[in-house]
PDB file of C-alpha atoms in Angstrom:
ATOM      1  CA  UNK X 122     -12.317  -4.332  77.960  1.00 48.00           C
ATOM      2  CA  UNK X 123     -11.836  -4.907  74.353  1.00 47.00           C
ATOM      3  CA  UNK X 124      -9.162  -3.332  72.494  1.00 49.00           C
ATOM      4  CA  UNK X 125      -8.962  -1.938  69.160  1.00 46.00           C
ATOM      5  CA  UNK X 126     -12.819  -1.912  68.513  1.00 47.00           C
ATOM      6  CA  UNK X 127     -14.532   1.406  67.786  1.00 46.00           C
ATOM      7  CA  UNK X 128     -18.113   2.284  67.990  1.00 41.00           C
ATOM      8  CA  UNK X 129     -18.743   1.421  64.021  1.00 42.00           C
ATOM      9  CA  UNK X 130     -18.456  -2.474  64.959  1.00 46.00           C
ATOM     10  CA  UNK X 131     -20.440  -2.097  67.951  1.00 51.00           C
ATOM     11  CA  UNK X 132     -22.967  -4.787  68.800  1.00 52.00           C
ATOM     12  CA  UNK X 133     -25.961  -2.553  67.921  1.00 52.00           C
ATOM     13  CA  UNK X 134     -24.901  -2.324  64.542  1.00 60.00           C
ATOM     14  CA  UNK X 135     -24.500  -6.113  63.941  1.00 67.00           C
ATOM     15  CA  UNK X 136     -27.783  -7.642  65.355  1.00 69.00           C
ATOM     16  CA  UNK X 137     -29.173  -7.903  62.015  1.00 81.00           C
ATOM     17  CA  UNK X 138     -26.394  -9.530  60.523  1.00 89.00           C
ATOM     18  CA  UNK X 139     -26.304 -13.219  60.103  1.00 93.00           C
ATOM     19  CA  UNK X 140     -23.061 -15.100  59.756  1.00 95.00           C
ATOM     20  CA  UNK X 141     -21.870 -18.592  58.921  1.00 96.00           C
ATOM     21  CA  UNK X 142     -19.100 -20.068  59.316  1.00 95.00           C
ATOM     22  CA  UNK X 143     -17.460 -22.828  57.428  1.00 95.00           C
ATOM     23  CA  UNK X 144     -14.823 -24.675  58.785  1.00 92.00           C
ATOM     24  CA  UNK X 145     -13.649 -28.343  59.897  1.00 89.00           C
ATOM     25  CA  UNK X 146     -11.829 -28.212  62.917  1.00 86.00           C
ATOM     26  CA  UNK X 147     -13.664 -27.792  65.747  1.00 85.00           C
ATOM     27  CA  UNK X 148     -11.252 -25.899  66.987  1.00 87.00           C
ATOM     28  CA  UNK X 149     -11.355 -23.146  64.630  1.00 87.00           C
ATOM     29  CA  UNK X 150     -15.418 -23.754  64.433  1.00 89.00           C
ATOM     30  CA  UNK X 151     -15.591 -22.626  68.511  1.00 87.00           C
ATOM     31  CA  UNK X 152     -12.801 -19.832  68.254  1.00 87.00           C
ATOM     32  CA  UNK X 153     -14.486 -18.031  64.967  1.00 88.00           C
ATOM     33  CA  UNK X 154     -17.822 -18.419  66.574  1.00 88.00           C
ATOM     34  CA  UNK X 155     -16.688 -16.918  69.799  1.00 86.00           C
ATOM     35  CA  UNK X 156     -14.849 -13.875  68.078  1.00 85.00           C
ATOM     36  CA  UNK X 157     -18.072 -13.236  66.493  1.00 89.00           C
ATOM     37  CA  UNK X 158     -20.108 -13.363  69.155  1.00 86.00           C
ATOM     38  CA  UNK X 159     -17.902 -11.029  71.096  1.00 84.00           C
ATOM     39  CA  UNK X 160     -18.860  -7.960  68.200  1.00 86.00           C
ATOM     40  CA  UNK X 161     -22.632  -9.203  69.352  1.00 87.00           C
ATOM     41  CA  UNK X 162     -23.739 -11.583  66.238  1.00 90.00           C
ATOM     42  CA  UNK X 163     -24.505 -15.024  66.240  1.00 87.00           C
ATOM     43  CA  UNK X 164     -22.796 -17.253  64.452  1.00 92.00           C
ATOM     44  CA  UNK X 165     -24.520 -20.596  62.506  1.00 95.00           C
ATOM     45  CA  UNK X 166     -21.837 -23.075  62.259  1.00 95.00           C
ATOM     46  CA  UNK X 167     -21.256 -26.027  59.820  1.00 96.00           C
ATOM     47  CA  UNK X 168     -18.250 -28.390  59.031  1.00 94.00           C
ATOM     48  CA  UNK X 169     -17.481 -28.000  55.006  1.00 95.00           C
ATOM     49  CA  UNK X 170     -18.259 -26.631  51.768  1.00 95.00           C
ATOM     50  CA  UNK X 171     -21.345 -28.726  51.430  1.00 96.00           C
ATOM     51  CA  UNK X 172     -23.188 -28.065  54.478  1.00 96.00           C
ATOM     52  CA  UNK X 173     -23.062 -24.495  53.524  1.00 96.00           C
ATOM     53  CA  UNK X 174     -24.551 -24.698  49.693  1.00 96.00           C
ATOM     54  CA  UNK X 175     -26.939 -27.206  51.269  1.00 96.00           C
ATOM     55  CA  UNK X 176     -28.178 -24.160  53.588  1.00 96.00           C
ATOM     56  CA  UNK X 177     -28.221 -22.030  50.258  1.00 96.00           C
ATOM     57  CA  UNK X 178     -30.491 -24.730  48.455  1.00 95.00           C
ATOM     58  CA  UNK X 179     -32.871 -24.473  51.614  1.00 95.00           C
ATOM     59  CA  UNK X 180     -33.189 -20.523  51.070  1.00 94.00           C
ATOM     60  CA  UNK X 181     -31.028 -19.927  54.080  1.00 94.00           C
ATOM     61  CA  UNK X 182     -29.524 -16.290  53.347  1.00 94.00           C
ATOM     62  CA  UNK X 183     -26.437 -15.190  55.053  1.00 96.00           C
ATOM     63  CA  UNK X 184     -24.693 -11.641  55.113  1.00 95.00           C
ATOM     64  CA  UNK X 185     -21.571 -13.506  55.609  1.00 96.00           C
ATOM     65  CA  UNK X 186     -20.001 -16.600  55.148  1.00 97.00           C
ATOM     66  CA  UNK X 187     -16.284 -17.189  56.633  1.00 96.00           C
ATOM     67  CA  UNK X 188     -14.992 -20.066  54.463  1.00 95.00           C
ATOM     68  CA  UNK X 189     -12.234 -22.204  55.154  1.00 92.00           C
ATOM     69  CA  UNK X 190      -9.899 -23.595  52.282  1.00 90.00           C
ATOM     70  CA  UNK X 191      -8.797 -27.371  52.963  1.00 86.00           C
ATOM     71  CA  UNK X 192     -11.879 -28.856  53.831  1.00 89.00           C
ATOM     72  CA  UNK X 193     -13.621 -32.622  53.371  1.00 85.00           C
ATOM     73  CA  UNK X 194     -16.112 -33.423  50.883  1.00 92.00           C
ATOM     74  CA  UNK X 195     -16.015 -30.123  49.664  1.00 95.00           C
ATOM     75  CA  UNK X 196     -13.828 -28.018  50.032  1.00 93.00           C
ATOM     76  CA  UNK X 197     -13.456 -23.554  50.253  1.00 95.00           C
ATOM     77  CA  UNK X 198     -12.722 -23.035  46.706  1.00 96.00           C
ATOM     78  CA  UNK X 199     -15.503 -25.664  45.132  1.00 96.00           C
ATOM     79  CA  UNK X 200     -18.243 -24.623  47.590  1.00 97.00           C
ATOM     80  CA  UNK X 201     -17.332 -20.876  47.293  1.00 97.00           C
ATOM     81  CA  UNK X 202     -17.835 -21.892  43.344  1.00 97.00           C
ATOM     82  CA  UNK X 203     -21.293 -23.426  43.933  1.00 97.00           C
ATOM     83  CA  UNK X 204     -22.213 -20.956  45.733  1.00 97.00           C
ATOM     84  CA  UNK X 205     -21.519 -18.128  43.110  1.00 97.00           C
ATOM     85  CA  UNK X 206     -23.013 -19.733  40.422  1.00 96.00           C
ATOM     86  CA  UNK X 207     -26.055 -20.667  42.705  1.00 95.00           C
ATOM     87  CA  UNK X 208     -26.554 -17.033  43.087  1.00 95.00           C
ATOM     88  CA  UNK X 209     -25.425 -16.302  45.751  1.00 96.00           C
ATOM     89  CA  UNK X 210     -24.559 -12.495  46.903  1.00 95.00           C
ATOM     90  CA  UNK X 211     -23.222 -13.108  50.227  1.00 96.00           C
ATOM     91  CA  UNK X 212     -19.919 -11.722  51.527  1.00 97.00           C
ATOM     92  CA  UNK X 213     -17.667 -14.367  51.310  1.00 97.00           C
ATOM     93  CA  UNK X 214     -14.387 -14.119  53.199  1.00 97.00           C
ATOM     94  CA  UNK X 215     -11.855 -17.115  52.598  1.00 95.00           C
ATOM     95  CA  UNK X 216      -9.673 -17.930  56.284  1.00 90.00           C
ATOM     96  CA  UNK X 217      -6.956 -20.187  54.947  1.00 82.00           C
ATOM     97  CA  UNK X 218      -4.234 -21.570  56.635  1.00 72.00           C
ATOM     98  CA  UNK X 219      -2.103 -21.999  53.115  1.00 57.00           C
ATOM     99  CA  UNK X 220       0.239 -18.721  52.596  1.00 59.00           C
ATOM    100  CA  UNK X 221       1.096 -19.379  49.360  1.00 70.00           C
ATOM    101  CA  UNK X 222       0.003 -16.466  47.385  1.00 79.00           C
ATOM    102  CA  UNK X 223      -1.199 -19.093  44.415  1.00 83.00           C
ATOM    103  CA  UNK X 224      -3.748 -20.358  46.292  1.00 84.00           C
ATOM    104  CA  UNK X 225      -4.929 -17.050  47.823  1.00 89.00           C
ATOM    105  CA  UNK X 226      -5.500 -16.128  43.936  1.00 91.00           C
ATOM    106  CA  UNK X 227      -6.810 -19.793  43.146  1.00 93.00           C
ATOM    107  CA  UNK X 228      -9.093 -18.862  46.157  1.00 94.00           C
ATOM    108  CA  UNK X 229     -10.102 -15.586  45.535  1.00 95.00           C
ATOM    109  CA  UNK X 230     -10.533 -16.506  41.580  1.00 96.00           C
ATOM    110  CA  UNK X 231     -13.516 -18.552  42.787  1.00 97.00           C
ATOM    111  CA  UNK X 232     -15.298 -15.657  44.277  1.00 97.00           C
ATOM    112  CA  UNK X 233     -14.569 -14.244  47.742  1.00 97.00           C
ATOM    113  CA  UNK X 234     -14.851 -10.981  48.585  1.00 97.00           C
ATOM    114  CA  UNK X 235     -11.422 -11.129  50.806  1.00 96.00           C
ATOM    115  CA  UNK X 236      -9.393 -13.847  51.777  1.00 94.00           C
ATOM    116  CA  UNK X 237      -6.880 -13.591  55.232  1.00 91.00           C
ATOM    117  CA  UNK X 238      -4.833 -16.367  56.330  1.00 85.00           C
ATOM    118  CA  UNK X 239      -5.543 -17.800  59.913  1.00 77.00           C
ATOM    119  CA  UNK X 240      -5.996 -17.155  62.653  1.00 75.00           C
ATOM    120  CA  UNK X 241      -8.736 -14.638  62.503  1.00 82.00           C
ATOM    121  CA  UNK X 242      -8.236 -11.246  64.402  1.00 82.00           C
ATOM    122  CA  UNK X 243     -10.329  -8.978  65.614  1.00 82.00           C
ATOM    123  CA  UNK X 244      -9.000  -6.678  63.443  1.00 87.00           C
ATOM    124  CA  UNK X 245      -9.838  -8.398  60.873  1.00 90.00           C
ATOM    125  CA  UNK X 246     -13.202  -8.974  61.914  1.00 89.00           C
ATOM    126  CA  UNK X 247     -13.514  -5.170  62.374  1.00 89.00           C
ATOM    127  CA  UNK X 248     -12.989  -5.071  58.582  1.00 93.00           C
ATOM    128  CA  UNK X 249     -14.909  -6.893  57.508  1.00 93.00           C
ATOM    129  CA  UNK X 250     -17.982  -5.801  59.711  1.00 90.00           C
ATOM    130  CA  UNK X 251     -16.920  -2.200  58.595  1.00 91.00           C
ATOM    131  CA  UNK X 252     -17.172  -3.527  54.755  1.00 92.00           C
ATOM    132  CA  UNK X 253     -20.486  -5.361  55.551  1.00 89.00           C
ATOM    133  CA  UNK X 254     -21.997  -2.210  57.417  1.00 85.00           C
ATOM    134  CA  UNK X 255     -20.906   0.004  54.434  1.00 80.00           C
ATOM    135  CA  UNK X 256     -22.732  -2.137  51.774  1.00 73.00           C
ATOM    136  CA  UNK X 257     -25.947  -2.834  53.616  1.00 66.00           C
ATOM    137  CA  UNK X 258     -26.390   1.323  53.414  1.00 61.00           C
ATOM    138  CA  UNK X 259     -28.532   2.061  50.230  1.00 49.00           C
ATOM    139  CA  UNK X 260     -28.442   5.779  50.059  1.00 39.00           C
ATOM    140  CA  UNK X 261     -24.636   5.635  50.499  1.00 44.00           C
ATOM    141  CA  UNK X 262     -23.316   6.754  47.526  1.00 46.00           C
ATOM    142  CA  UNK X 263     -20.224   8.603  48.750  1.00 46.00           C
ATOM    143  CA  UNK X 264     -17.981   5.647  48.890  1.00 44.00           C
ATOM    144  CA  UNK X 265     -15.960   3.828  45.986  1.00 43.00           C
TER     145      UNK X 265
ATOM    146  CA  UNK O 137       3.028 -16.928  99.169  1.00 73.00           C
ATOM    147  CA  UNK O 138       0.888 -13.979  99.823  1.00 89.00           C
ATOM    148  CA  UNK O 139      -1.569 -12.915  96.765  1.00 91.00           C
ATOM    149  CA  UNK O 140       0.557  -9.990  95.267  1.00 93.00           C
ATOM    150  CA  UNK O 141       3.584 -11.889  95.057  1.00 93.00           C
ATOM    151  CA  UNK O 142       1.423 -14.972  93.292  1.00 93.00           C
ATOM    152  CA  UNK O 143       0.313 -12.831  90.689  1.00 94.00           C
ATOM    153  CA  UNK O 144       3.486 -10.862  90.013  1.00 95.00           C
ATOM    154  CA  UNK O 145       4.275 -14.342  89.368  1.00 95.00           C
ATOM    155  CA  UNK O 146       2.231 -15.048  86.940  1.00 95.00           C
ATOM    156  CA  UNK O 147       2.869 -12.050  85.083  1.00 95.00           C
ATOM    157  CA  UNK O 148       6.408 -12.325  85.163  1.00 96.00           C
ATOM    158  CA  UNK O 149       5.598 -16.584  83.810  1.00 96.00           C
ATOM    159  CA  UNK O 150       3.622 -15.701  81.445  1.00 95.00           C
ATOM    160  CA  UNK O 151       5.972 -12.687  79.758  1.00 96.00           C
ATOM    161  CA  UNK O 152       8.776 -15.491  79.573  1.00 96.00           C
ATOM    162  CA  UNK O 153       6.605 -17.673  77.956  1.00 96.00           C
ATOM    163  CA  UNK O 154       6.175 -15.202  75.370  1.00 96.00           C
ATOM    164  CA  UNK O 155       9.496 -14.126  75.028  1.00 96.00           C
ATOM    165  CA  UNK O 156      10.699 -17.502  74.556  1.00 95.00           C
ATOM    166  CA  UNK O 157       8.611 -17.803  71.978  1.00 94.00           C
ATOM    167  CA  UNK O 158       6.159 -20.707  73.378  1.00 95.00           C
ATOM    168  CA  UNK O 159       3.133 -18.719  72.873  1.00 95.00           C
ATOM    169  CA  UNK O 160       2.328 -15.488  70.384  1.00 92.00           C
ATOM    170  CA  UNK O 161      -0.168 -12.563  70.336  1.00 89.00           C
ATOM    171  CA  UNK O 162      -2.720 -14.921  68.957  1.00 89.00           C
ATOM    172  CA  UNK O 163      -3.025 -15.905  72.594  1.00 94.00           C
ATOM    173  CA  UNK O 164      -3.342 -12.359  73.938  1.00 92.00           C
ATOM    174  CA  UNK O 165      -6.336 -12.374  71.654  1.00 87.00           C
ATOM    175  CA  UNK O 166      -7.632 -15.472  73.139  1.00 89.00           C
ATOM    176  CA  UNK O 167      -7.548 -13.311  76.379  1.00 90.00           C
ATOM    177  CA  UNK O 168      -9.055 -10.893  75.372  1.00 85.00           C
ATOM    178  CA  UNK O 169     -11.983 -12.589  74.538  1.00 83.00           C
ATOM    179  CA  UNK O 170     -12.860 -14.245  77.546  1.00 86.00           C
ATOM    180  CA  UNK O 171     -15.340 -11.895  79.869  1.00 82.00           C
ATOM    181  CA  UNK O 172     -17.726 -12.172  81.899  1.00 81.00           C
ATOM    182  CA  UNK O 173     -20.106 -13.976  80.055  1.00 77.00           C
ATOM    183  CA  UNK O 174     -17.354 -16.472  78.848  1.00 80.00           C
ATOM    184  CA  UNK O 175     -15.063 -16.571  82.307  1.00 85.00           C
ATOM    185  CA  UNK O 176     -13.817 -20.194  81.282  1.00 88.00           C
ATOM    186  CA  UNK O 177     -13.022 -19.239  77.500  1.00 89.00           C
ATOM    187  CA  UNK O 178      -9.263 -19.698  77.542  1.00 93.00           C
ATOM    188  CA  UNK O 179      -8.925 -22.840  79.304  1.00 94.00           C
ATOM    189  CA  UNK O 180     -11.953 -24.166  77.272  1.00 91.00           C
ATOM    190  CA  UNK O 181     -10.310 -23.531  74.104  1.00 92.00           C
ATOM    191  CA  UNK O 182      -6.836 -24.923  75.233  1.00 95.00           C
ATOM    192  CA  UNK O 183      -8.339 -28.122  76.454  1.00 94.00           C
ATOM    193  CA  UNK O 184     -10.100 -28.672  73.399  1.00 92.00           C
ATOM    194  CA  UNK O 185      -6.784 -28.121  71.824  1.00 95.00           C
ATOM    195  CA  UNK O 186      -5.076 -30.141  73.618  1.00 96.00           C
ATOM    196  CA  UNK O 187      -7.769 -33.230  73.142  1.00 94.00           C
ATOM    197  CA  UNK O 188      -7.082 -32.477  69.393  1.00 92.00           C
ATOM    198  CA  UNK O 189      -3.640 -32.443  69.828  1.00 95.00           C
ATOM    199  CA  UNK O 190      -3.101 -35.736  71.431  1.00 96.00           C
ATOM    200  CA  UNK O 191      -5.990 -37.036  69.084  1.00 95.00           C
ATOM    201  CA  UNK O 192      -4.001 -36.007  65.753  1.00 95.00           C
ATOM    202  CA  UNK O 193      -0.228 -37.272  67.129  1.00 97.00           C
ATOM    203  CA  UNK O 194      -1.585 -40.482  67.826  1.00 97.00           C
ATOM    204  CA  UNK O 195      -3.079 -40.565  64.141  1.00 96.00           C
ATOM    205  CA  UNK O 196       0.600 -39.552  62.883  1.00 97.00           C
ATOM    206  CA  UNK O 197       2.178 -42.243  65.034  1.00 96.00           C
ATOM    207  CA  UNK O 198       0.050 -44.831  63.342  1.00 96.00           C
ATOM    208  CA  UNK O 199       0.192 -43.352  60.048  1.00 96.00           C
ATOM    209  CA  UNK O 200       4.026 -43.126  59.952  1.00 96.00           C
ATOM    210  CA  UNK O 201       4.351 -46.723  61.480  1.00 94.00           C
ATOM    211  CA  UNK O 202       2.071 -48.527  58.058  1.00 94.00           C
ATOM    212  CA  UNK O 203       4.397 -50.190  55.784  1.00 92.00           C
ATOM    213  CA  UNK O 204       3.074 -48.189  52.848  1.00 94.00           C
ATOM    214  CA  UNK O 205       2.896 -44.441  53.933  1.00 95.00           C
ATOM    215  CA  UNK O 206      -0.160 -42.182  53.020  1.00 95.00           C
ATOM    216  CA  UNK O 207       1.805 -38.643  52.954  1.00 95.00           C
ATOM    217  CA  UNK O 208      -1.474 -37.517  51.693  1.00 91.00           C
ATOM    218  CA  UNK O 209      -3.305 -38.294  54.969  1.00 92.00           C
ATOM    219  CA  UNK O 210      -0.131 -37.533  57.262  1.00 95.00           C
ATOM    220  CA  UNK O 211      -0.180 -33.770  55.647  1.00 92.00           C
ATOM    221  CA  UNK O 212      -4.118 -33.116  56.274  1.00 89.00           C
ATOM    222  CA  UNK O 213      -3.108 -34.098  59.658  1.00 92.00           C
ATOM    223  CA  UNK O 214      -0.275 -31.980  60.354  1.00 94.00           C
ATOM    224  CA  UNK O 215      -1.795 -29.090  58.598  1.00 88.00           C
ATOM    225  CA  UNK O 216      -4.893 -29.398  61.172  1.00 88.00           C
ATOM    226  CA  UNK O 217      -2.226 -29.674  64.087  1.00 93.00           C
ATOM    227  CA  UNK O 218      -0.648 -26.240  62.291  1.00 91.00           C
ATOM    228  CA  UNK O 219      -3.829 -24.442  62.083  1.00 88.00           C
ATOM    229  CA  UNK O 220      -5.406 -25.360  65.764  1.00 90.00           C
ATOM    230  CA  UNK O 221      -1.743 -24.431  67.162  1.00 93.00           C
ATOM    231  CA  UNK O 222      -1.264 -21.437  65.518  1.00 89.00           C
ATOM    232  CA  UNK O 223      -5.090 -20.458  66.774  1.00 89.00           C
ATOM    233  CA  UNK O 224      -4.245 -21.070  70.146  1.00 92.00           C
ATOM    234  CA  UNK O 225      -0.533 -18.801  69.611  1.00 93.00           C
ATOM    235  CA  UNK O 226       1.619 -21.999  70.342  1.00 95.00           C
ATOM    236  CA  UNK O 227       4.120 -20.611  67.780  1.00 93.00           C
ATOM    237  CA  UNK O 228       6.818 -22.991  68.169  1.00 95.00           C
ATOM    238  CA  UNK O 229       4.626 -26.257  67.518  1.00 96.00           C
ATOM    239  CA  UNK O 230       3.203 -24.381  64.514  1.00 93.00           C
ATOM    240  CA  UNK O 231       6.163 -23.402  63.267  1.00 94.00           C
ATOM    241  CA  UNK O 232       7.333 -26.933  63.449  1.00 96.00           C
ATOM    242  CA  UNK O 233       4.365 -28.203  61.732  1.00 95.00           C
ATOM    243  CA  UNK O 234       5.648 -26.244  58.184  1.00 93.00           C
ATOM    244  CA  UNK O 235       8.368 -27.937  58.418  1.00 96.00           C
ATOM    245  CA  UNK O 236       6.922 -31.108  58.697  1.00 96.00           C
ATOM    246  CA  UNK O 237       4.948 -30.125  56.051  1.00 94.00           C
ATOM    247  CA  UNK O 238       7.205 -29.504  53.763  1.00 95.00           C
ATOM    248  CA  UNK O 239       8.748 -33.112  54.532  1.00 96.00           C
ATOM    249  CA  UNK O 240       5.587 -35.354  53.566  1.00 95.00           C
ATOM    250  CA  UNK O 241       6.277 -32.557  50.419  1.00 93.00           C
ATOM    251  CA  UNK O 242       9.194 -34.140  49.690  1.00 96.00           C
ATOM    252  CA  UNK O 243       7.769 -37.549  50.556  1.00 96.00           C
ATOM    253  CA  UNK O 244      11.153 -38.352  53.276  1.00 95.00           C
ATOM    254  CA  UNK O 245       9.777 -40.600  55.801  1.00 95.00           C
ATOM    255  CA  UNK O 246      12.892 -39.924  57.957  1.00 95.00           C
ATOM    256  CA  UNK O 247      12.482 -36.491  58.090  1.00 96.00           C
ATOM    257  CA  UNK O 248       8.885 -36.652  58.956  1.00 96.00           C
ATOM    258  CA  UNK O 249       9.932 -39.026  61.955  1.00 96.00           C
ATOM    259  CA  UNK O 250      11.945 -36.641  62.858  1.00 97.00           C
ATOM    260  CA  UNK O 251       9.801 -33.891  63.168  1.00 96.00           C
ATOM    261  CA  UNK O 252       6.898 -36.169  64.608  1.00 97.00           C
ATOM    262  CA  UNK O 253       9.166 -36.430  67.728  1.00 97.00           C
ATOM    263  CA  UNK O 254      10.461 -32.511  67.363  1.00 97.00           C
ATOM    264  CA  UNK O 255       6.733 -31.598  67.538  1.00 97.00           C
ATOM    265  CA  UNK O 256       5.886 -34.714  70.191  1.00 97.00           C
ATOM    266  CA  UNK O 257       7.786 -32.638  72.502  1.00 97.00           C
ATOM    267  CA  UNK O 258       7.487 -29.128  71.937  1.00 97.00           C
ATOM    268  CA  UNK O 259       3.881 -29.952  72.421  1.00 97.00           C
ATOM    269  CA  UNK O 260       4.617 -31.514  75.862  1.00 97.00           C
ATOM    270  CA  UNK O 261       6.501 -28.601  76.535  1.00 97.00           C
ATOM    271  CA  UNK O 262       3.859 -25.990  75.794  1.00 97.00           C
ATOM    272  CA  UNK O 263       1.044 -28.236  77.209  1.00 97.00           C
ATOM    273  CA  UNK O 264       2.983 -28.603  80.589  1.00 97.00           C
ATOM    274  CA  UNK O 265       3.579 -24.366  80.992  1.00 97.00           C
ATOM    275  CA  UNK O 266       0.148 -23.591  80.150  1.00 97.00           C
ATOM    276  CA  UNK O 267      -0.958 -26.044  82.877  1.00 97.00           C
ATOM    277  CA  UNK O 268       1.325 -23.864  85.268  1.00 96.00           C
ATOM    278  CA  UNK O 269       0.449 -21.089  84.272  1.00 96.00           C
ATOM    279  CA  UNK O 270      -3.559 -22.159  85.100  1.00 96.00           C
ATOM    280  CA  UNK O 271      -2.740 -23.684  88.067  1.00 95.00           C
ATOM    281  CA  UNK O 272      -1.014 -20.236  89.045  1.00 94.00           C
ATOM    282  CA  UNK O 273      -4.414 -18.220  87.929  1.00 94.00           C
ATOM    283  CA  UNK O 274      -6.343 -20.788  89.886  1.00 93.00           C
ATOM    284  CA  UNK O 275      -4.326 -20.574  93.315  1.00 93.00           C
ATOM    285  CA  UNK O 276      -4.418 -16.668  92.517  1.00 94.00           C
ATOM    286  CA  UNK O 277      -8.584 -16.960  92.306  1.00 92.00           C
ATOM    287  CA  UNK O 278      -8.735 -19.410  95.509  1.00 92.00           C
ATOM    288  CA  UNK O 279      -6.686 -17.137  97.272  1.00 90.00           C
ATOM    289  CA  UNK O 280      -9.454 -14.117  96.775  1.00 91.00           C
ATOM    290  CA  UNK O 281      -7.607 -12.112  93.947  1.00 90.00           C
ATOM    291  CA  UNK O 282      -7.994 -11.669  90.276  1.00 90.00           C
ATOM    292  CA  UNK O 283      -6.217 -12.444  87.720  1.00 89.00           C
ATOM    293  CA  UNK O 284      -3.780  -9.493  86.235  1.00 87.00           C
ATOM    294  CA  UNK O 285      -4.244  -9.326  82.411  1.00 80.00           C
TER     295      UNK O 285
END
C-alpha cells in the first residue's frame, strides 16, 4: 500500500507519459527510476546534461525531464540551457542537492519549470504528475 | 525466539534507529516502495550504496593523502557521498558530509581529515545496524512470518 497517492496520479493516467531522467550517480539514477515506475511510467535514464540534448538532437521527445545540477561534462544548468534554446518544451524539473537559494535561482533562471532539492518524494512526484496531467488537457481552460 | 517476539524486535530496532537519528523518513520512503514486484528493493538500493560508499572514502583517503590537495575533486566527492546518503535517509553521514563540505570551502586540510574519519565511522556505524536490522527481517522470513512495516 502506497501512501499519500490519490487517484489523479494513478498509473492509468501516466502510461502515455515519457520521462527522463538526468543524473550521475547511479544511485540516484536507480532510486528516481524506481519512484517513477511505482506511479506506472517508465523511466529512460542517462548520466549528464549531454546525453540528454543528444536525445533532443535525435528527435527524442520527452514530457519530462528530471535534471540534476552538479553533473560531468555538462552539467543541469548548461544542458537545461541547450535544451531551451534547442526548442525544447518539455517539463523540466531541476533535483539538486545544493540548498543555497542562489543556485536554485541560477537554476531555475536557465529554464526549469520547478526545481526541489534531493531526495525526491513521492510527494513531489505527485506534483509534478498533477502539473504534467493538467497541461497535457487542451480544452482545460479553467485553470491559471 | 519465537516469530512474534523476532519481529517486535525489529520494530522496536528499527524505531531506535530512527530516533537516534541514524536513519530519516527518506528511508520510510524507500519502504514504501518496495512491493511485490520489487521484494528486494531496499536491500538492493542499500548495497549499491554501500559499494558507493566504500568506493568514494577510498577516493577521499587517496585524495587527502597527495602532497598537493585537489579540494576541487575531494568536494565532488563528498557532495556525491551527501547526496547518495541523504537518498538512502542515513541522516547523520549526510549531515556530516556539509560539514565536510564546507571545510574543502575553506580549503583546511585538517579539518577535512577530521571529518574524513568522523564520516569513516558514522558510516561503519550505520552500515553495521542496517545489516542487523536485515539479518533480523531475514530470520523473521526463514522463520515463516512477514515482515511488520
Amino acid at each position: 500500500m502506497v501512501l499519500g497517492i490519490d487517484a489523479s496520479s494513478s498509473s492509468l493516467s501516466n502510461k502515455n507519459l515519457s520521462v527522463l531522467v538526468v543524473d550521475d550517480d547511479p544511485l540516484i539514477r536507480m532510486l528516481h527510476d524506481n519512484y517513477l515506475k511505482h506511479f506506472g511510467l517508465k523511466p529512460h535514464v542517462v548520466e549528464n546534461g549531454k546525453e540528454a540534448v543528444k536525445l533532443f538532437q535525435l528527435g527524442i521527445y520527452f514530457n519530462l525531464i528530471l535534471m540534476d545540477n552538479e553533473m560531468p561534462i555538462m552539467n543541469g544548468v548548461e544542458a537545461t540551457k541547450v535544451l531551451r534554446d534547442m526548442g525544447s518544451t518539455s517539463m523540466i524539473v531541476g533535483v539538486t542537492s545544493r540548498g543555497s537559494p542562489s543556485e536554485m535561482q541560477t537554476f531555475m533562471e536557465a529554464g526549469l519549470d520547478f526545481c526541489f532539492e534531493k531526495p525526491l518524494t513521492f510527494d513531489m512526484i505527485d506534483f509534478i504528475l498533477k502539473e504534467l496531467n493538467m497541461n497535457d488537457d487542451d480544452d482545460d481552460d479553467t485553470n491559471n | 525466539m519465537d516469530l512474534v517476539q523476532l519481529q517486535r524486535q525489529l520494530v522496536d530496532y528499527r524505531t531506535s534507529l530512527y530516533h537516534e537519528g541514524f536513519l530519516d523518513e527518506q528511508f520510510t520512503q524507500l519502504q514504501e516502495l518496495q512491493d511485490e514486484n520489487n521484494p528486494d528493493f531496499v536491500v538492493e538500493v542499500v548495497s549499491l550504496y554501500f559499494e558507493d560508499s566504500e568506493r568514494l572514502l577510498n577516493e577521499l583517503s587517496k585524495a587527502l593523502e597527495q602532497q598537493i590537495i585537489d579540494f576541487k575533486r575531494i568536494d565532488a566527492h563528498v557532495h556525491q557521498f551527501k547526496g547518495s546518503s541523504s537518498s538512502i535517509g542515513a541522516q547523520r553521514v549526510q549531515r556530516l558530509c556539509i560539514v565536510f563540505r564546507n571545510y574543502c570551502e575553506a580549503q583546511n586540510v585538517e579539518g577535512c581529515l577530521k571529518c574524513l574519519q568522523q564520516v569513516k565511522h558514522e558510516y561503519s556505524i550505520v552500515k553495521t545496524k542496517l545489516e542487523s536490522m536485515f539479518q533480523l527481517e531475514r530470520q523473521i522470513l526463514n522463520a515463516g512470518g512477514s515482515v511488520p512495516v
